Short mmCIF file of C-alpha atoms in Angstrom, two decimals:
data_model
loop_
_atom_site.label_atom_id
_atom_site.label_comp_id
_atom_site.label_asym_id
_atom_site.label_seq_id
_atom_site.Cartn_x
_atom_site.Cartn_y
_atom_site.Cartn_z
CA MET T 152 122.43 -114.30 -88.62
CA LYS T 153 122.62 -116.51 -91.71
CA LYS T 154 121.18 -115.05 -94.91
CA ILE T 155 119.50 -117.40 -97.39
CA THR T 156 118.29 -116.51 -100.88
CA ILE T 157 115.44 -118.41 -102.53
CA ALA T 158 115.25 -118.20 -106.33
CA THR T 159 111.70 -118.19 -107.69
CA ARG T 160 109.58 -117.19 -110.64
CA GLY T 161 107.48 -114.06 -110.18
CA SER T 162 103.96 -115.40 -110.70
CA ALA T 163 101.52 -115.29 -107.78
CA LEU T 164 101.64 -119.08 -107.49
CA ALA T 165 105.44 -119.29 -107.63
CA LEU T 166 105.67 -116.55 -104.97
CA TRP T 167 103.13 -118.37 -102.79
CA GLN T 168 105.25 -121.53 -103.06
CA ALA T 169 108.50 -119.72 -102.27
CA ASN T 170 106.94 -117.85 -99.34
CA HIS T 171 105.42 -121.11 -98.05
CA ILE T 172 108.90 -122.70 -97.88
CA LYS T 173 110.32 -119.45 -96.45
CA SER T 174 107.79 -119.49 -93.59
CA LEU T 175 108.46 -123.17 -92.82
CA LEU T 176 112.19 -122.47 -92.67
CA GLU T 177 111.73 -119.39 -90.46
CA LYS T 178 109.55 -121.41 -88.12
CA GLN T 179 112.19 -124.15 -87.90
CA TYR T 180 115.24 -121.85 -87.59
CA GLN T 181 115.11 -118.58 -85.67
CA ASP T 182 118.62 -117.45 -86.66
CA ILE T 183 118.15 -117.04 -90.42
CA ARG T 184 117.13 -114.20 -92.70
CA ILE T 185 115.50 -115.21 -95.97
CA GLU T 186 115.20 -113.16 -99.15
CA LEU T 187 113.44 -114.00 -102.41
CA SER T 188 115.21 -113.47 -105.73
CA ILE T 189 112.59 -113.18 -108.49
CA ILE T 190 113.79 -114.48 -111.85
CA LYS T 191 112.03 -114.36 -115.22
CA THR T 192 112.23 -117.64 -117.14
CA LYS T 193 111.79 -118.31 -120.84
CA GLY T 194 108.35 -119.75 -120.09
CA ASP T 195 107.31 -116.48 -118.41
CA ILE T 196 108.51 -114.32 -121.29
CA ILE T 197 107.13 -116.24 -124.32
CA LEU T 198 103.37 -116.16 -123.82
CA ASP T 199 102.04 -116.11 -127.37
CA VAL T 200 103.18 -119.60 -128.40
CA PRO T 201 101.85 -122.99 -127.21
CA LEU T 202 104.18 -124.53 -124.63
CA ALA T 203 104.69 -127.61 -126.81
CA LYS T 204 106.15 -125.37 -129.53
CA VAL T 205 108.47 -123.43 -127.21
CA GLY T 206 110.14 -126.61 -125.95
CA GLY T 207 108.77 -128.10 -122.75
CA LYS T 208 111.81 -129.33 -120.86
CA GLY T 209 113.31 -126.76 -118.50
CA LEU T 210 111.10 -123.98 -119.78
CA PHE T 211 110.32 -122.64 -116.31
CA VAL T 212 113.54 -123.57 -114.49
CA LYS T 213 116.69 -122.99 -116.56
CA GLU T 214 117.37 -119.38 -115.54
CA ILE T 215 116.62 -120.28 -111.91
CA GLU T 216 119.07 -123.18 -112.06
CA ASP T 217 121.69 -120.82 -113.50
CA ALA T 218 121.26 -118.64 -110.39
CA LEU T 219 121.89 -121.68 -108.16
CA LEU T 220 124.99 -122.72 -110.09
CA SER T 221 126.45 -119.20 -110.02
CA GLY T 222 125.84 -118.86 -106.26
CA GLN T 223 123.31 -116.03 -106.66
CA ALA T 224 120.77 -118.18 -104.80
CA ASP T 225 121.00 -120.88 -102.13
CA LEU T 226 117.87 -122.82 -103.07
CA ALA T 227 115.03 -122.81 -105.57
CA VAL T 228 111.41 -123.81 -105.16
CA HIS T 229 109.80 -125.43 -108.22
CA SER T 230 106.57 -127.13 -109.14
CA MET T 231 107.81 -130.70 -109.61
CA LYS T 232 105.91 -131.10 -112.87
CA ASP T 233 108.10 -128.32 -114.37
CA VAL T 234 111.40 -129.91 -113.32
CA PRO T 235 113.24 -131.76 -116.13
CA MET T 236 113.97 -135.45 -115.58
CA VAL T 237 117.74 -134.92 -115.64
CA LEU T 238 119.05 -132.07 -113.51
CA PRO T 239 122.05 -130.02 -114.65
CA LYS T 240 125.45 -131.24 -113.45
CA GLY T 241 126.10 -129.92 -109.96
CA LEU T 242 122.46 -129.59 -108.89
CA THR T 243 120.28 -131.93 -106.80
CA LEU T 244 116.82 -132.10 -105.25
CA ALA T 245 117.18 -131.55 -101.50
CA ALA T 246 113.56 -132.16 -100.49
CA ILE T 247 110.07 -132.89 -101.81
CA PRO T 248 107.53 -131.53 -99.27
CA GLU T 249 104.09 -133.04 -98.70
CA ARG T 250 101.95 -132.89 -101.80
CA GLU T 251 98.88 -130.72 -102.32
CA ASP T 252 95.96 -132.01 -104.43
CA ARG T 253 97.49 -133.67 -107.51
CA TYR T 254 94.47 -133.49 -109.81
CA ASP T 255 93.14 -131.02 -112.37
CA VAL T 256 89.98 -128.99 -112.07
CA PHE T 257 87.37 -127.91 -114.64
CA LEU T 258 86.47 -124.22 -114.23
CA SER T 259 83.58 -122.35 -115.83
CA LYS T 260 81.52 -119.21 -115.39
CA GLN T 261 78.22 -120.76 -116.46
CA TYR T 262 78.56 -124.55 -116.90
CA LYS T 263 78.65 -126.91 -113.91
CA ASN T 264 80.69 -129.65 -115.56
CA ILE T 265 82.01 -131.03 -118.85
CA ASP T 266 78.70 -132.72 -119.69
CA GLU T 267 76.86 -129.39 -119.49
CA LEU T 268 79.09 -127.68 -122.06
CA PRO T 269 77.21 -127.07 -125.32
CA GLN T 270 78.34 -128.66 -128.59
CA LYS T 271 81.54 -127.04 -129.96
CA ALA T 272 82.13 -125.12 -126.74
CA ILE T 273 85.57 -123.52 -126.41
CA LEU T 274 87.79 -125.03 -123.74
CA GLY T 275 91.12 -123.46 -122.83
CA THR T 276 94.31 -125.35 -122.01
CA SER T 277 97.95 -125.20 -123.08
CA SER T 278 98.54 -128.84 -122.09
CA LEU T 279 98.38 -131.64 -124.66
CA ARG T 280 97.80 -134.08 -121.78
CA ARG T 281 94.68 -132.23 -120.69
CA GLN T 282 93.57 -131.72 -124.29
CA ALA T 283 93.77 -135.45 -125.11
CA GLN T 284 91.86 -136.53 -122.01
CA ILE T 285 89.14 -133.90 -122.45
CA LEU T 286 88.67 -134.86 -126.11
CA ALA T 287 88.35 -138.50 -125.02
CA LEU T 288 85.34 -137.40 -122.94
CA ARG T 289 83.98 -134.79 -125.39
CA SER T 290 85.38 -135.06 -128.93
CA ASP T 291 83.16 -132.18 -130.15
CA LEU T 292 84.83 -129.50 -128.01
CA GLU T 293 87.06 -126.85 -129.55
CA ILE T 294 90.40 -126.69 -127.71
CA LYS T 295 91.96 -123.24 -127.70
CA MET T 296 95.43 -122.31 -126.41
CA LEU T 297 95.50 -120.80 -122.93
CA ARG T 298 98.73 -119.31 -121.54
CA GLY T 299 99.59 -116.94 -118.68
CA ASN T 300 99.58 -117.26 -114.91
CA VAL T 301 96.68 -118.79 -112.99
CA GLN T 302 94.80 -115.53 -112.39
CA THR T 303 95.28 -114.39 -116.00
CA ARG T 304 93.83 -117.66 -117.28
CA ILE T 305 90.83 -117.41 -114.96
CA ASN T 306 90.24 -113.78 -115.96
CA LYS T 307 90.22 -114.74 -119.64
CA MET T 308 87.57 -117.38 -118.94
CA LEU T 309 85.49 -114.98 -116.82
CA ALA T 310 85.71 -112.39 -119.63
CA GLY T 311 84.07 -114.89 -121.98
CA GLU T 312 87.07 -115.87 -124.14
CA TYR T 313 86.50 -119.50 -123.11
CA ASP T 314 83.42 -121.45 -122.05
CA ALA T 315 85.60 -123.42 -119.63
CA ILE T 316 89.27 -123.95 -118.76
CA ILE T 317 91.30 -126.63 -117.00
CA LEU T 318 93.92 -125.85 -114.38
CA ALA T 319 95.80 -127.73 -111.67
CA ALA T 320 93.73 -127.94 -108.48
CA ALA T 321 96.86 -127.29 -106.37
CA GLY T 322 97.30 -123.79 -107.80
CA ILE T 323 93.65 -122.89 -107.24
CA LYS T 324 93.81 -124.10 -103.63
CA ARG T 325 97.14 -122.47 -102.82
CA LEU T 326 95.96 -119.10 -104.11
CA GLY T 327 92.49 -119.43 -102.56
CA LEU T 328 90.76 -118.68 -105.87
CA GLU T 329 87.12 -119.36 -106.67
CA VAL T 330 85.00 -119.28 -109.81
CA PRO T 331 81.24 -119.90 -110.16
CA TYR T 332 81.66 -123.56 -111.15
CA GLN T 333 84.48 -125.95 -110.32
CA MET T 334 84.58 -129.69 -110.91
CA PRO T 335 87.52 -131.93 -109.92
CA LEU T 336 88.89 -134.07 -112.75
CA ILE T 337 90.13 -137.21 -111.02
CA ALA T 338 91.18 -140.79 -111.79
CA PRO T 339 90.17 -143.01 -113.40
CA GLN T 340 88.58 -140.59 -115.93
CA PHE T 341 91.38 -138.05 -115.79
CA LEU T 342 95.04 -138.56 -114.86
CA PRO T 343 97.37 -135.74 -113.72
CA ALA T 344 100.86 -134.84 -114.89
CA CYS T 345 103.80 -136.67 -113.34
CA GLY T 346 104.70 -134.89 -110.10
CA GLN T 347 101.67 -132.57 -110.23
CA GLY T 348 100.79 -130.91 -106.92
CA ALA T 349 104.25 -131.50 -105.43
CA LEU T 350 107.02 -128.98 -104.85
CA GLY T 351 110.72 -129.64 -105.32
CA ILE T 352 113.51 -127.82 -103.53
CA GLU T 353 116.68 -127.68 -105.61
CA ILE T 354 120.19 -126.83 -104.40
CA ARG T 355 123.80 -127.14 -105.48
CA GLU T 356 125.18 -130.62 -104.84
CA ASP T 357 128.12 -129.28 -102.85
CA ARG T 358 125.86 -127.40 -100.41
CA THR T 359 125.74 -130.05 -97.69
CA ASP T 360 124.80 -127.31 -95.23
CA MET T 361 121.60 -126.65 -97.20
CA LEU T 362 120.88 -130.36 -97.58
CA THR T 363 120.97 -130.77 -93.80
CA MET T 364 118.94 -127.62 -93.21
CA LEU T 365 116.19 -128.62 -95.67
CA SER T 366 115.91 -132.31 -94.75
CA PHE T 367 112.98 -131.71 -92.32
CA LEU T 368 110.85 -130.55 -95.27
CA ASN T 369 111.03 -133.87 -97.11
CA HIS T 370 107.84 -135.95 -97.05
CA TYR T 371 108.75 -139.60 -97.65
CA GLU T 372 105.40 -140.78 -99.05
CA THR T 373 105.30 -137.88 -101.52
CA GLN T 374 108.92 -138.51 -102.48
CA VAL T 375 108.20 -142.21 -103.21
CA CYS T 376 105.21 -141.38 -105.42
CA VAL T 377 106.93 -138.55 -107.28
CA GLU T 378 110.03 -140.67 -107.93
CA ALA T 379 107.89 -143.45 -109.44
CA GLU T 380 106.00 -140.98 -111.66
CA ARG T 381 109.16 -139.21 -112.80
CA SER T 382 110.86 -142.53 -113.53
CA PHE T 383 107.94 -143.38 -115.83
CA LEU T 384 108.21 -140.01 -117.59
CA LYS T 385 111.99 -140.25 -117.91
CA ALA T 386 111.81 -143.75 -119.45
CA LEU T 387 109.39 -142.35 -122.05
CA ASP T 388 111.80 -139.44 -122.69
CA GLY T 389 108.78 -137.21 -122.16
CA GLY T 390 108.77 -133.47 -121.69
CA CYS T 391 106.02 -131.65 -119.83
CA GLN T 392 104.26 -130.94 -123.12
CA VAL T 393 103.70 -134.48 -124.37
CA PRO T 394 100.34 -136.20 -123.67
CA ILE T 395 101.72 -138.32 -120.83
CA ALA T 396 99.97 -138.74 -117.48
CA ALA T 397 100.49 -140.84 -114.37
CA VAL T 398 98.97 -141.38 -110.95
CA SER T 399 100.52 -143.35 -108.09
CA LYS T 400 99.00 -144.79 -104.94
CA LEU T 401 100.64 -146.22 -101.84
CA ASN T 402 99.22 -149.19 -99.96
CA GLY T 403 101.48 -150.16 -97.09
CA ASN T 404 104.79 -151.22 -98.63
CA SER T 405 103.45 -151.43 -102.17
CA ILE T 406 102.96 -148.75 -104.78
CA THR T 407 100.56 -148.85 -107.74
CA LEU T 408 101.34 -146.71 -110.77
CA GLU T 409 98.92 -146.04 -113.60
CA GLY T 410 100.26 -144.41 -116.74
CA LEU T 411 98.85 -143.07 -119.97
CA VAL T 412 100.17 -141.92 -123.34
CA ALA T 413 97.74 -140.44 -125.86
CA ASN T 414 97.50 -138.81 -129.25
CA PRO T 415 96.68 -135.09 -128.81
CA ASP T 416 93.37 -135.68 -130.63
CA ALA T 417 92.57 -138.65 -128.32
CA SER T 418 92.28 -141.01 -131.32
CA LYS T 419 94.58 -143.43 -129.51
CA ILE T 420 95.09 -143.78 -125.75
CA ILE T 421 97.47 -146.38 -124.28
CA ARG T 422 96.95 -147.00 -120.58
CA TYR T 423 98.33 -149.58 -118.14
CA THR T 424 98.72 -150.13 -114.37
CA LEU T 425 101.49 -151.96 -112.49
CA THR T 426 102.20 -152.57 -108.78
CA ASP T 427 105.51 -153.22 -106.98
CA ASN T 428 107.24 -152.76 -103.64
CA ILE T 429 108.04 -149.13 -102.78
CA GLU T 430 111.76 -150.03 -102.75
CA ASN T 431 111.43 -150.77 -106.49
CA ARG T 432 109.58 -147.55 -107.33
CA VAL T 433 112.09 -146.35 -109.94
CA LYS T 434 112.08 -149.75 -111.64
CA LEU T 435 108.27 -149.73 -111.49
CA GLY T 436 108.18 -146.50 -113.49
CA GLU T 437 110.60 -147.95 -116.03
CA ASN T 438 108.62 -151.19 -116.36
CA LEU T 439 105.34 -149.33 -116.83
CA ALA T 440 106.92 -147.16 -119.53
CA LYS T 441 108.26 -150.29 -121.28
CA THR T 442 104.80 -151.93 -121.20
CA ILE T 443 103.12 -148.82 -122.61
CA LEU T 444 105.78 -148.33 -125.30
CA GLU T 445 105.46 -151.95 -126.42
CA ASN T 446 101.70 -151.56 -126.72
CA GLY T 447 101.59 -148.64 -129.14
CA ALA T 448 102.93 -145.59 -127.31
CA SER T 449 106.26 -145.59 -129.15
CA GLU T 450 104.49 -144.78 -132.43
CA ILE T 451 102.55 -141.93 -130.79
CA LEU T 452 105.66 -140.40 -129.22
CA GLN T 453 107.72 -140.81 -132.41
CA GLN T 454 105.09 -138.86 -134.36
CA LEU T 455 105.05 -136.08 -131.77
CA TYR T 456 108.83 -135.77 -131.56
CA ASN T 457 109.08 -135.66 -135.36
CA GLN T 458 106.70 -132.66 -135.35
CA GLU T 459 108.85 -130.66 -132.92
#
């Protein structure tokens, strides 16, 4: 019987994701035994600093990737929005399974939606992307840092530390969590992070056995969309903690990509949409980034990178 080790973070959501892939593999192959290797990442350890200050790229994956490279683990399951644009030498993405809901969700104990929040209400998020888009809708709100796993964040809101918080809808759905009031934040008012809602399965490049074994998990439509979004982010040289958002949509053989770059205070938001053939999805992301940079985003990003 072949033994396979999956490297994962230890949060409830990360464990759900790893166990989800584990169950799909066990269903597909009867002759394997799968173990989870739980690894603490820098992003799990440093919880008292905003993510943007810790350094966004690779914050939740580096230690896991080290386990793959050293042979401690055979594969890793990540949230695609946490995966850096350039993978370490020797590693590759083996599969991108079908995507869960890609959008964000507004959560509150006593307010039904953003409009119902009182003046100067406290809204929790650690994401500059979410902060900028919320402030574009309600400039009076006070944005307060919110870190920790999904349940911890919800508990802080329920305890009254925040009037409302924003989280990824995928995490809420995967964990089956509920709060008194939930409102989806969807396009065109609110754009998600690049790759949000999708999982990525990472392996060592030389593990052709794993590549073959995992190929059934890949969902082509999700892969096409995620590659376009990540191409956009890569061309902007954006980490996960820069106010950059994108949403893609397939229509037959064409793909439409809408992208956004904003100031954290929402004083300036640059937003454009382009369409191309799905074969040109990577180029589409690059072209959209070029358009947005030429129309004011380069100044925004330069300011942000100078602050880091």
